[in-house]
Each structure stands twice: as C-alpha cells, then as structure tokens.
Amino acid sequence: MTGMLGGCSASSGSGQVTLRLVAADYGDSSANSSKKYWDELVRGFEAEHSGIKVDVSVYSWNDVDRKVKEMVAAGNAPDLAQIGAYADYAAAGELYQADDVLSIPAQADFLSELSDAGKVKRVQYGMPFAASTRLLFYNKTLFSDAGITPPTTWSELAADARALKAKGVKFPYALPLGPEEAQAETMQWLLSGGDGYLDGFGSYNLDSTQNVATFTWLKDELVGKGLTGPVAPADLNRADAFAAFTRGEVGMLNGHPSLMKAARAKGVKFGMVPMPGVNGRPKFTMGVADWMTAFKQNGHKDQVRDFLDYVYGEKNVLAFSREYDLLPVTNSAQQTMAASPQDADLQPFLQQLPSSELYPAGKTSWAGVSADIKKRIGRAVAPDGSPAAILGQLQREAVTADSSIR
C-alpha cells in the first residue's frame, strides 16, 4: 500500500505543523503493510501532540530510496525518511545530526554498534530503525533423509551439500548472487572467510587474498560441483531462494528472521545455526540496519524531535520488531525481548547482533559500490569467471568512487 504524497510540509491553523514522513514497506501483503503500523502510531502521537500532524507515505523497498532521492533533487525533501542509506545526504549537508532531533535519553538508548554505523566522520546522522542478522537455515526433513547434521565448517557444508545432491535435492545450497541482494550473500561469505568489504583502516578491501580465496572456494567446491542448484547464482535472487526453501526444495541457505514465518506457513521443518567458517564459527557475522533520516529543508527540528522520541519509545520499537520479525535497535526494547517467551524465536538472531558487522553505510560511495557488487559478483563463480579478476575490478572501481567524493 502506498500513501499519497502531499505537497511541501506546511503549517495550518494556529501554530500547527504538518510533518511528512516517507517510509519503507516491510509487509508482504496489504494485510500487514507498514502503512497500518504507521497509521496507528501517528494516531497515538497526534492524540498527545495537538500542534503536530504527520502525513506518512509508504513505498516498497524497490521504490522508496529512489522516491526520496527524487524528492530531494526537486527541492521537496520530506521532513523524515526511513530508508536504506544516509551518507550521501549527510555529505551534502541536507540532514540534521542525530543529537539535533533526539533527546539525550532516546539517542543513548540505541545499541552502540548501530549508533556507530550511523556516523559520517564520527558524527551520527543515520538513526537505526530496524536491524537483522543472518543464520544458516537448513531443512530438517531433507537433512534427516540424507543422514547428515548441520555444518560447522566449510568442508562440512560441502559434504552436506554432496549428500543432499545424492538424494535428489534441487538446491543443496542456495547461493543467491542475483541482483536483488547479492551484496548481502557476498558479505556473509567474506566474513565467514575471515575478511570483509573493508580493511582495519576503513578502506575498501574487496580483492584481499582472503576474499579471493573465499570466492575461489565457492566457485570450485560448490558451484563447480553442481551443489548450488539448477539456477546459476548470478540469476538467483534472494526472494526466489527463500520461496524455494518454503517449497522444500533447498537444503541450506543464509536467511534472516522473516524466513521463519514463511517456512512455517508452508509446513517446512527447519533449523538454524551460525554460518560456518573455514575451520569453525567465524569471528563476525553479517548484520543489516535500515535508517531513519531527518532533513533540514523544512526547518521543523523541534517537531521532528517530539515525533522521533515517540517513535523510539520502547512500546513502539517492540511493536514494529514483533510485527515484522526484526531486531529492536534500542537497548530497552532488546532487553525486554530477550526476557520475553513470546520472542524466543528471535533469540538466535539477537545473540548474533553484538558480533555482527554491518554494511559500510557511513561511506558516501557505498551505494554505488553496492550496486556494482549486485551487478557483477555472480560472474565470479560462473564456469568461465575469475574471482580474482572480478573482485579486482570491483576493488578498483570502489577505490575510485571513494576517492572522487571525499
């Protein structure tokens, strides 16, 4: 469901201000659209703040970042945007700093690792709104039929995949390196191989020795041996891999919390374990955060602060996290969730968060680098592909992009 976007933020009546919020839709149908969440939240907020109205527009994740970019380019920025990136707007001087639009208690309640990820040059502009981590999902029925147990190392994962293939499983390990979310699967594997997108100094490190070794192993030991299914990884998107898992066609794949509900709805018996590393559990796993941003253009700093303090109240953070099987971004909500039996399913994901590494969203170049990874990384594991060549090309272009916008 998409809200209708009004005109510029405006004052109407005596001292009344209307804030415009653009938000992403986390629902998978009209029944659980984020529009319903925001409508209820806004009703509660407006009942307590008679001088502030809030108009909310909700767009799909396929459209929301582009919509906000178009609004800003047209000189019609919303007051608030809940989107996937913030660094380019911060670098252009278009955003309020977090401490301009949050009370001290609200800002201090964020998980420290998420607050740090929201910074550009040590100043926080991105306010975390939702978080998730990844675990290795496996089909318990298929594993039982093959007489195997969940892997803890890469060699065990490959052995399990061979056993599943021998039993006729369509996708022993689903490797979605298609353009939808290849940057996520890539990062999870790079971390499990002991490296990642950045080096210890915050510079891009895509073609490191370890990263090349990781993708060489994927190409030779999984893709090259026919253990990733009939669809080439470059053509397999995450949504299609998840759908195949819910049909019982996938032995293993990396997944986030929402896959639990989808799999249960289709009667799939599944288990979840940490992503294996080369010789055991890796030091870091992948985390993802989405961001709330506050634009300066309309000058409604005080009203934005009132609204955001309400948005980040424990009750609302918990309601959103529970509705969409996501992890809370505040300490207070996370502590409540950790102690609540109703949230037991999310505990394995919560346990991953302190050791998770997020996308380098604080780098203004990340949006372009991520887009390049989505388009090209699948070719690294193609039969005629070269992990060293593809990662090297991505690295050169990432360094160029990073240097040109500093």
Short mmCIF file of C-alpha atoms in Angstrom, two decimals:
data_model
loop_
_atom_site.label_atom_id
_atom_site.label_comp_id
_atom_site.label_asym_id
_atom_site.label_seq_id
_atom_site.Cartn_x
_atom_site.Cartn_y
_atom_site.Cartn_z
CA MET A 1 0.00 0.00 0.00
CA THR A 2 1.33 3.40 -0.91
CA GLY A 3 0.23 6.59 0.81
CA MET A 4 -0.49 9.60 -1.35
CA LEU A 5 2.29 12.14 -1.13
CA GLY A 6 1.12 15.64 -0.30
CA GLY A 7 2.76 18.93 -1.03
CA CYS A 8 5.53 20.57 0.97
CA SER A 9 5.39 20.40 4.74
CA ALA A 10 3.14 23.18 5.90
CA SER A 11 1.74 24.99 8.88
CA SER A 12 -2.03 25.21 9.10
CA GLY A 13 -4.14 26.84 11.76
CA SER A 14 -2.67 28.39 14.86
CA GLY A 15 0.85 27.09 15.30
CA GLN A 16 0.11 23.70 13.75
CA VAL A 17 2.87 21.95 11.81
CA THR A 18 2.49 19.01 9.42
CA LEU A 19 5.47 16.68 9.16
CA ARG A 20 5.96 14.49 6.12
CA LEU A 21 7.42 11.02 6.63
CA VAL A 22 8.39 8.69 3.79
CA ALA A 23 8.78 5.09 4.94
CA ALA A 24 9.62 1.68 3.51
CA ASP A 25 7.12 -1.17 3.49
CA TYR A 26 8.20 -4.25 5.43
CA GLY A 27 4.97 -6.14 4.86
CA ASP A 28 4.42 -8.81 2.25
CA SER A 29 0.72 -8.09 1.66
CA SER A 30 -1.90 -5.41 2.28
CA ALA A 31 -2.82 -7.22 5.49
CA ASN A 32 0.48 -6.37 7.18
CA SER A 33 1.62 -3.32 5.24
CA SER A 34 3.79 -0.89 7.20
CA LYS A 35 1.11 1.70 6.37
CA LYS A 36 -1.04 0.12 9.09
CA TYR A 37 1.79 0.32 11.62
CA TRP A 38 2.44 3.98 10.90
CA ASP A 39 -1.24 4.91 10.86
CA GLU A 40 -1.69 3.50 14.35
CA LEU A 41 1.50 5.11 15.64
CA VAL A 42 0.57 8.50 14.21
CA ARG A 43 -2.90 8.35 15.79
CA GLY A 44 -1.29 7.83 19.19
CA PHE A 45 1.25 10.58 18.64
CA GLU A 46 -1.25 13.17 17.41
CA ALA A 47 -3.51 12.48 20.38
CA GLU A 48 -0.66 13.59 22.64
CA HIS A 49 0.66 16.45 20.45
CA SER A 50 -2.21 18.65 19.31
CA GLY A 51 0.04 21.06 17.42
CA ILE A 52 1.66 18.45 15.13
CA LYS A 53 0.19 16.40 12.31
CA VAL A 54 2.09 13.67 10.48
CA ASP A 55 1.45 12.59 6.89
CA VAL A 56 3.01 9.22 6.05
CA SER A 57 3.75 7.83 2.59
CA VAL A 58 4.77 4.18 2.37
CA TYR A 59 6.62 2.74 -0.63
CA SER A 60 8.04 -0.67 -1.40
CA TRP A 61 11.74 -1.27 -0.86
CA ASN A 62 12.09 -1.36 -4.64
CA ASP A 63 10.99 2.28 -4.82
CA VAL A 64 11.50 4.11 -1.54
CA ASP A 65 15.15 5.14 -1.89
CA ARG A 66 14.55 6.36 -5.44
CA LYS A 67 11.42 8.27 -4.40
CA VAL A 68 13.27 10.11 -1.64
CA LYS A 69 16.16 10.90 -3.96
CA GLU A 70 13.74 12.40 -6.49
CA MET A 71 12.02 14.50 -3.81
CA VAL A 72 15.31 15.88 -2.55
CA ALA A 73 16.53 16.63 -6.07
CA ALA A 74 13.28 18.52 -6.75
CA GLY A 75 13.74 20.68 -3.65
CA ASN A 76 10.81 18.97 -1.95
CA ALA A 77 12.52 16.91 0.76
CA PRO A 78 10.36 15.18 3.34
CA ASP A 79 10.92 16.01 6.99
CA LEU A 80 11.76 12.37 7.70
CA ALA A 81 12.69 9.41 5.53
CA GLN A 82 13.03 5.82 6.70
CA ILE A 83 15.29 4.33 4.04
CA GLY A 84 18.33 2.17 3.34
CA ALA A 85 21.15 4.74 3.23
CA TYR A 86 22.01 8.16 4.57
CA ALA A 87 25.67 9.02 3.90
CA ASP A 88 25.18 10.86 0.61
CA TYR A 89 22.54 13.17 2.14
CA ALA A 90 24.75 13.77 5.18
CA ALA A 91 27.74 14.62 2.99
CA ALA A 92 25.62 17.15 1.09
CA GLY A 93 24.66 18.90 4.35
CA GLU A 94 20.98 18.02 3.97
CA LEU A 95 20.43 16.15 7.24
CA TYR A 96 20.11 17.09 10.86
CA GLN A 97 22.60 15.43 13.17
CA ALA A 98 21.01 12.83 15.42
CA ASP A 99 21.57 14.91 18.54
CA ASP A 100 19.64 17.79 16.92
CA VAL A 101 16.46 15.73 16.63
CA LEU A 102 16.61 13.23 19.51
CA SER A 103 16.54 13.75 23.24
CA ILE A 104 19.64 12.56 25.10
CA PRO A 105 17.82 9.52 26.61
CA ALA A 106 16.46 8.48 23.21
CA GLN A 107 19.82 8.75 21.47
CA ALA A 108 21.62 6.97 24.33
CA ASP A 109 19.19 4.04 24.09
CA PHE A 110 20.44 2.96 20.65
CA LEU A 111 22.66 -0.10 20.56
CA SER A 112 26.19 1.28 20.39
CA GLU A 113 27.22 -0.76 17.36
CA LEU A 114 24.23 0.60 15.43
CA SER A 115 24.86 4.20 16.51
CA ASP A 116 28.47 3.87 15.35
CA ALA A 117 27.32 2.52 11.99
CA GLY A 118 25.15 5.63 11.56
CA LYS A 119 28.09 8.03 11.66
CA VAL A 120 29.86 10.01 8.97
CA LYS A 121 33.24 11.35 10.12
CA ARG A 122 32.35 10.44 13.70
CA VAL A 123 29.05 12.38 13.65
CA GLN A 124 25.77 10.44 13.75
CA TYR A 125 23.27 11.26 11.02
CA GLY A 126 21.70 7.84 10.43
CA MET A 127 19.34 6.75 13.21
CA PRO A 128 18.90 2.97 13.20
CA PHE A 129 15.30 1.95 12.70
CA ALA A 130 15.34 -1.81 12.17
CA ALA A 131 18.04 -4.48 12.33
CA SER A 132 18.53 -8.12 11.46
CA THR A 133 21.26 -10.71 11.39
CA ARG A 134 21.72 -13.86 9.34
CA LEU A 135 21.78 -17.54 10.24
CA LEU A 136 22.21 -20.67 8.15
CA PHE A 137 18.75 -22.22 7.70
CA TYR A 138 18.55 -25.92 6.92
CA ASN A 139 15.66 -28.24 6.07
CA LYS A 140 15.42 -30.78 8.90
CA THR A 141 13.48 -33.30 6.81
CA LEU A 142 15.99 -33.27 3.96
CA PHE A 143 18.90 -33.48 6.42
CA SER A 144 17.32 -36.45 8.17
CA ASP A 145 16.69 -38.24 4.88
CA ALA A 146 20.34 -37.71 3.92
CA GLY A 147 21.63 -38.77 7.37
CA ILE A 148 23.58 -35.55 7.93
CA THR A 149 23.94 -32.93 10.65
CA PRO A 150 24.22 -29.11 10.37
CA PRO A 151 27.69 -27.96 9.28
CA THR A 152 30.16 -26.05 11.44
CA THR A 153 32.91 -25.67 8.81
CA TRP A 154 33.08 -25.11 5.07
CA SER A 155 34.24 -28.66 4.43
CA GLU A 156 31.25 -29.99 6.38
CA LEU A 157 28.93 -27.68 4.44
CA ALA A 158 30.28 -29.03 1.14
CA ALA A 159 29.97 -32.61 2.38
CA ASP A 160 26.37 -31.99 3.45
CA ALA A 161 25.62 -30.45 0.06
CA ARG A 162 27.03 -33.51 -1.70
CA ALA A 163 24.85 -35.78 0.42
CA LEU A 164 21.77 -33.69 -0.32
CA LYS A 165 22.51 -33.73 -4.03
CA ALA A 166 22.83 -37.51 -3.93
CA LYS A 167 19.30 -37.61 -2.50
CA GLY A 168 17.98 -35.53 -5.38
CA VAL A 169 17.61 -32.22 -3.53
CA LYS A 170 17.11 -29.48 -6.11
CA PHE A 171 19.20 -26.79 -4.32
CA PRO A 172 21.62 -28.42 -1.88
CA TYR A 173 22.93 -24.96 -1.01
CA ALA A 174 21.08 -21.97 -2.48
CA LEU A 175 23.57 -19.23 -3.40
CA PRO A 176 21.63 -16.08 -4.38
CA LEU A 177 24.12 -13.81 -6.11
CA GLY A 178 21.50 -12.26 -8.36
CA PRO A 179 20.97 -8.51 -8.47
CA GLU A 180 18.31 -8.30 -5.76
CA GLU A 181 20.59 -8.67 -2.72
CA ALA A 182 23.91 -10.12 -3.85
CA GLN A 183 25.78 -7.69 -1.60
CA ALA A 184 24.34 -9.50 1.45
CA GLU A 185 25.23 -13.05 0.44
CA THR A 186 28.65 -11.80 -0.64
CA MET A 187 29.33 -10.10 2.68
CA GLN A 188 28.23 -13.14 4.67
CA TRP A 189 30.67 -15.34 2.80
CA LEU A 190 33.53 -12.82 3.00
CA LEU A 191 33.07 -12.57 6.77
CA SER A 192 32.94 -16.34 7.13
CA GLY A 193 36.22 -16.46 5.20
CA GLY A 194 37.83 -14.13 7.72
CA ASP A 195 37.73 -10.81 5.91
CA GLY A 196 35.06 -8.43 4.57
CA TYR A 197 34.45 -5.33 2.49
CA LEU A 198 36.83 -3.08 4.44
CA ASP A 199 40.28 -3.40 5.95
CA GLY A 200 41.14 -2.39 9.51
CA PHE A 201 41.57 1.24 8.46
CA GLY A 202 38.14 1.60 6.85
CA SER A 203 39.33 1.35 3.25
CA TYR A 204 37.82 -0.98 0.66
CA ASN A 205 39.48 -4.37 0.59
CA LEU A 206 37.37 -6.39 -1.83
CA ASP A 207 40.21 -8.20 -3.58
CA SER A 208 42.17 -9.21 -0.50
CA THR A 209 43.89 -12.58 -0.52
CA GLN A 210 41.26 -13.99 1.84
CA ASN A 211 38.32 -12.66 -0.17
CA VAL A 212 39.70 -14.11 -3.40
CA ALA A 213 40.24 -17.42 -1.62
CA THR A 214 36.64 -17.38 -0.38
CA PHE A 215 35.16 -16.92 -3.83
CA THR A 216 37.58 -19.38 -5.36
CA TRP A 217 36.33 -21.97 -2.86
CA LEU A 218 32.71 -21.16 -3.69
CA LYS A 219 33.41 -21.47 -7.42
CA ASP A 220 35.39 -24.69 -7.18
CA GLU A 221 33.76 -26.56 -4.29
CA LEU A 222 30.08 -25.58 -4.50
CA VAL A 223 29.13 -24.06 -7.86
CA GLY A 224 31.59 -26.06 -9.96
CA LYS A 225 30.45 -29.32 -8.42
CA GLY A 226 26.78 -28.67 -9.07
CA LEU A 227 25.85 -28.15 -5.42
CA THR A 228 24.03 -24.83 -5.81
CA GLY A 229 21.11 -25.99 -7.92
CA PRO A 230 19.88 -25.60 -11.49
CA VAL A 231 19.80 -21.77 -11.47
CA ALA A 232 23.13 -20.00 -11.90
CA PRO A 233 23.97 -17.97 -8.77
CA ALA A 234 24.15 -14.79 -10.87
CA ASP A 235 20.48 -15.38 -11.84
CA LEU A 236 19.18 -16.45 -8.43
CA ASN A 237 17.62 -13.69 -6.33
CA ARG A 238 17.11 -13.90 -2.58
CA ALA A 239 13.29 -13.86 -2.82
CA ASP A 240 13.35 -16.79 -5.24
CA ALA A 241 15.77 -18.71 -3.00
CA PHE A 242 13.53 -18.11 0.02
CA ALA A 243 10.47 -19.22 -1.95
CA ALA A 244 12.26 -22.42 -2.98
CA PHE A 245 13.13 -23.06 0.68
CA THR A 246 9.47 -22.76 1.66
CA ARG A 247 8.64 -25.31 -1.08
CA GLY A 248 11.07 -27.79 0.46
CA GLU A 249 13.49 -27.60 -2.48
CA VAL A 250 16.51 -26.13 -0.61
CA GLY A 251 18.77 -27.94 1.80
CA MET A 252 20.63 -24.88 3.14
CA LEU A 253 20.75 -21.14 2.68
CA ASN A 254 21.51 -17.94 4.58
CA GLY A 255 18.35 -16.34 5.91
CA HIS A 256 17.03 -13.57 8.11
CA PRO A 257 14.21 -13.77 10.69
CA SER A 258 11.29 -13.27 8.31
CA LEU A 259 12.06 -16.60 6.65
CA MET A 260 10.91 -18.38 9.81
CA LYS A 261 7.30 -17.31 9.43
CA ALA A 262 7.23 -18.03 5.70
CA ALA A 263 8.68 -21.52 6.16
CA ARG A 264 6.30 -22.40 8.98
CA ALA A 265 3.33 -21.22 6.94
CA LYS A 266 4.25 -23.83 4.30
CA GLY A 267 4.89 -26.59 6.85
CA VAL A 268 8.66 -26.75 6.37
CA LYS A 269 10.55 -28.14 9.36
CA PHE A 270 13.75 -26.16 9.66
CA GLY A 271 16.67 -25.49 11.95
CA MET A 272 19.06 -22.55 12.24
CA VAL A 273 22.77 -22.48 13.09
CA PRO A 274 25.52 -19.83 12.83
CA MET A 275 27.14 -19.55 9.43
CA PRO A 276 30.12 -21.92 9.25
CA GLY A 277 33.61 -20.56 8.77
CA VAL A 278 36.67 -22.07 7.15
CA ASN A 279 37.59 -24.02 10.27
CA GLY A 280 34.70 -23.23 12.61
CA ARG A 281 32.50 -20.37 13.64
CA PRO A 282 33.77 -17.08 12.15
CA LYS A 283 34.64 -14.10 14.30
CA PHE A 284 31.97 -11.91 12.71
CA THR A 285 28.63 -12.48 11.06
CA MET A 286 26.58 -10.11 8.97
CA GLY A 287 24.15 -7.57 10.36
CA VAL A 288 21.85 -5.23 8.48
CA ALA A 289 20.34 -1.95 9.65
CA ASP A 290 17.85 0.38 7.99
CA TRP A 291 17.90 4.06 8.78
CA MET A 292 15.73 6.97 9.81
CA THR A 293 16.92 10.34 8.49
CA ALA A 294 15.76 13.88 9.26
CA PHE A 295 16.03 16.52 6.54
CA LYS A 296 16.76 20.16 7.33
CA GLN A 297 14.88 21.75 4.44
CA ASN A 298 11.58 22.46 6.18
CA GLY A 299 13.10 23.57 9.46
CA HIS A 300 10.85 21.57 11.76
CA LYS A 301 13.59 20.43 14.14
CA ASP A 302 11.57 20.72 17.35
CA GLN A 303 8.54 18.91 15.96
CA VAL A 304 10.75 16.21 14.46
CA ARG A 305 12.36 15.70 17.88
CA ASP A 306 8.96 15.25 19.53
CA PHE A 307 7.92 12.72 16.91
CA LEU A 308 11.15 10.73 16.93
CA ASP A 309 11.20 10.49 20.71
CA TYR A 310 7.74 8.94 20.41
CA VAL A 311 8.78 6.62 17.53
CA TYR A 312 11.70 5.30 19.55
CA GLY A 313 9.70 4.66 22.71
CA GLU A 314 10.05 1.06 23.87
CA LYS A 315 6.41 0.20 23.14
CA ASN A 316 6.63 1.28 19.51
CA VAL A 317 10.06 -0.27 18.87
CA LEU A 318 8.81 -3.60 20.23
CA ALA A 319 5.57 -3.43 18.24
CA PHE A 320 7.42 -2.90 14.97
CA SER A 321 10.05 -5.58 15.68
CA ARG A 322 7.42 -8.16 16.58
CA GLU A 323 5.18 -7.38 13.64
CA TYR A 324 7.96 -7.88 11.08
CA ASP A 325 10.29 -10.37 12.85
CA LEU A 326 13.10 -7.83 13.08
CA LEU A 327 15.52 -7.00 15.85
CA PRO A 328 14.99 -3.92 18.03
CA VAL A 329 17.54 -1.16 17.70
CA THR A 330 17.33 0.09 21.31
CA ASN A 331 18.77 -1.40 24.47
CA SER A 332 15.49 -1.12 26.37
CA ALA A 333 13.46 -2.97 23.74
CA GLN A 334 16.16 -5.59 23.24
CA GLN A 335 16.32 -6.32 26.98
CA THR A 336 12.54 -6.74 27.09
CA MET A 337 12.60 -9.00 24.06
CA ALA A 338 15.46 -11.10 25.45
CA ALA A 339 13.44 -11.82 28.59
CA SER A 340 10.12 -12.49 26.84
CA PRO A 341 8.97 -16.05 25.98
CA GLN A 342 6.94 -14.72 23.07
CA ASP A 343 10.18 -13.64 21.37
CA ALA A 344 12.04 -16.93 21.83
CA ASP A 345 12.29 -17.49 18.06
CA LEU A 346 14.35 -14.33 17.66
CA GLN A 347 16.87 -15.20 20.36
CA PRO A 348 19.41 -16.82 18.00
CA PHE A 349 19.37 -13.68 15.85
CA LEU A 350 19.64 -11.39 18.88
CA GLN A 351 22.67 -13.35 20.04
CA GLN A 352 24.38 -12.66 16.71
CA LEU A 353 23.93 -8.90 16.84
CA PRO A 354 26.82 -7.97 19.19
CA SER A 355 29.32 -9.77 16.93
CA SER A 356 27.77 -8.63 13.67
CA GLU A 357 29.36 -6.36 11.10
CA LEU A 358 27.17 -4.02 9.08
CA TYR A 359 27.46 -2.67 5.57
CA PRO A 360 29.82 0.33 5.35
CA ALA A 361 26.82 2.65 5.12
CA GLY A 362 28.81 5.57 6.50
CA LYS A 363 30.86 5.71 3.29
CA THR A 364 29.24 8.02 0.76
CA SER A 365 30.49 5.74 -2.00
CA TRP A 366 28.76 2.64 -0.58
CA ALA A 367 25.50 2.98 -2.53
CA GLY A 368 27.37 2.87 -5.84
CA VAL A 369 29.77 0.15 -4.73
CA SER A 370 26.86 -1.97 -3.51
CA ALA A 371 25.09 -1.55 -6.86
CA ASP A 372 28.26 -2.69 -8.67
CA ILE A 373 28.52 -5.78 -6.47
CA LYS A 374 24.90 -6.66 -7.18
CA LYS A 375 25.51 -6.47 -10.93
CA ARG A 376 28.85 -8.27 -11.16
CA ILE A 377 29.69 -10.58 -8.29
CA GLY A 378 27.72 -13.51 -9.69
CA ARG A 379 30.16 -13.68 -12.60
CA ALA A 380 32.98 -14.50 -10.17
CA VAL A 381 31.60 -18.03 -9.68
CA ALA A 382 30.49 -18.64 -13.28
CA PRO A 383 32.23 -21.50 -15.13
CA ASP A 384 34.32 -19.02 -17.13
CA GLY A 385 34.58 -16.50 -14.30
CA SER A 386 37.64 -15.44 -12.34
CA PRO A 387 37.17 -14.49 -8.66
CA ALA A 388 40.47 -12.57 -8.68
CA ALA A 389 39.55 -10.63 -11.82
CA ILE A 390 36.01 -9.73 -10.74
CA LEU A 391 36.98 -8.78 -7.20
CA GLY A 392 39.93 -6.82 -8.54
CA GLN A 393 37.68 -4.89 -10.89
CA LEU A 394 35.21 -4.16 -8.11
CA GLN A 395 38.04 -3.02 -5.85
CA ARG A 396 39.48 -0.61 -8.41
CA GLU A 397 36.12 0.96 -9.05
CA ALA A 398 35.33 1.16 -5.33
CA VAL A 399 38.61 2.97 -4.62
CA THR A 400 37.99 5.37 -7.49
CA ALA A 401 34.45 6.11 -6.29
CA ASP A 402 35.63 6.58 -2.71
CA SER A 403 38.40 8.97 -3.74
CA SER A 404 36.25 11.06 -6.06
CA ILE A 405 33.65 12.00 -3.42
CA ARG A 406 35.77 12.65 -0.38
#
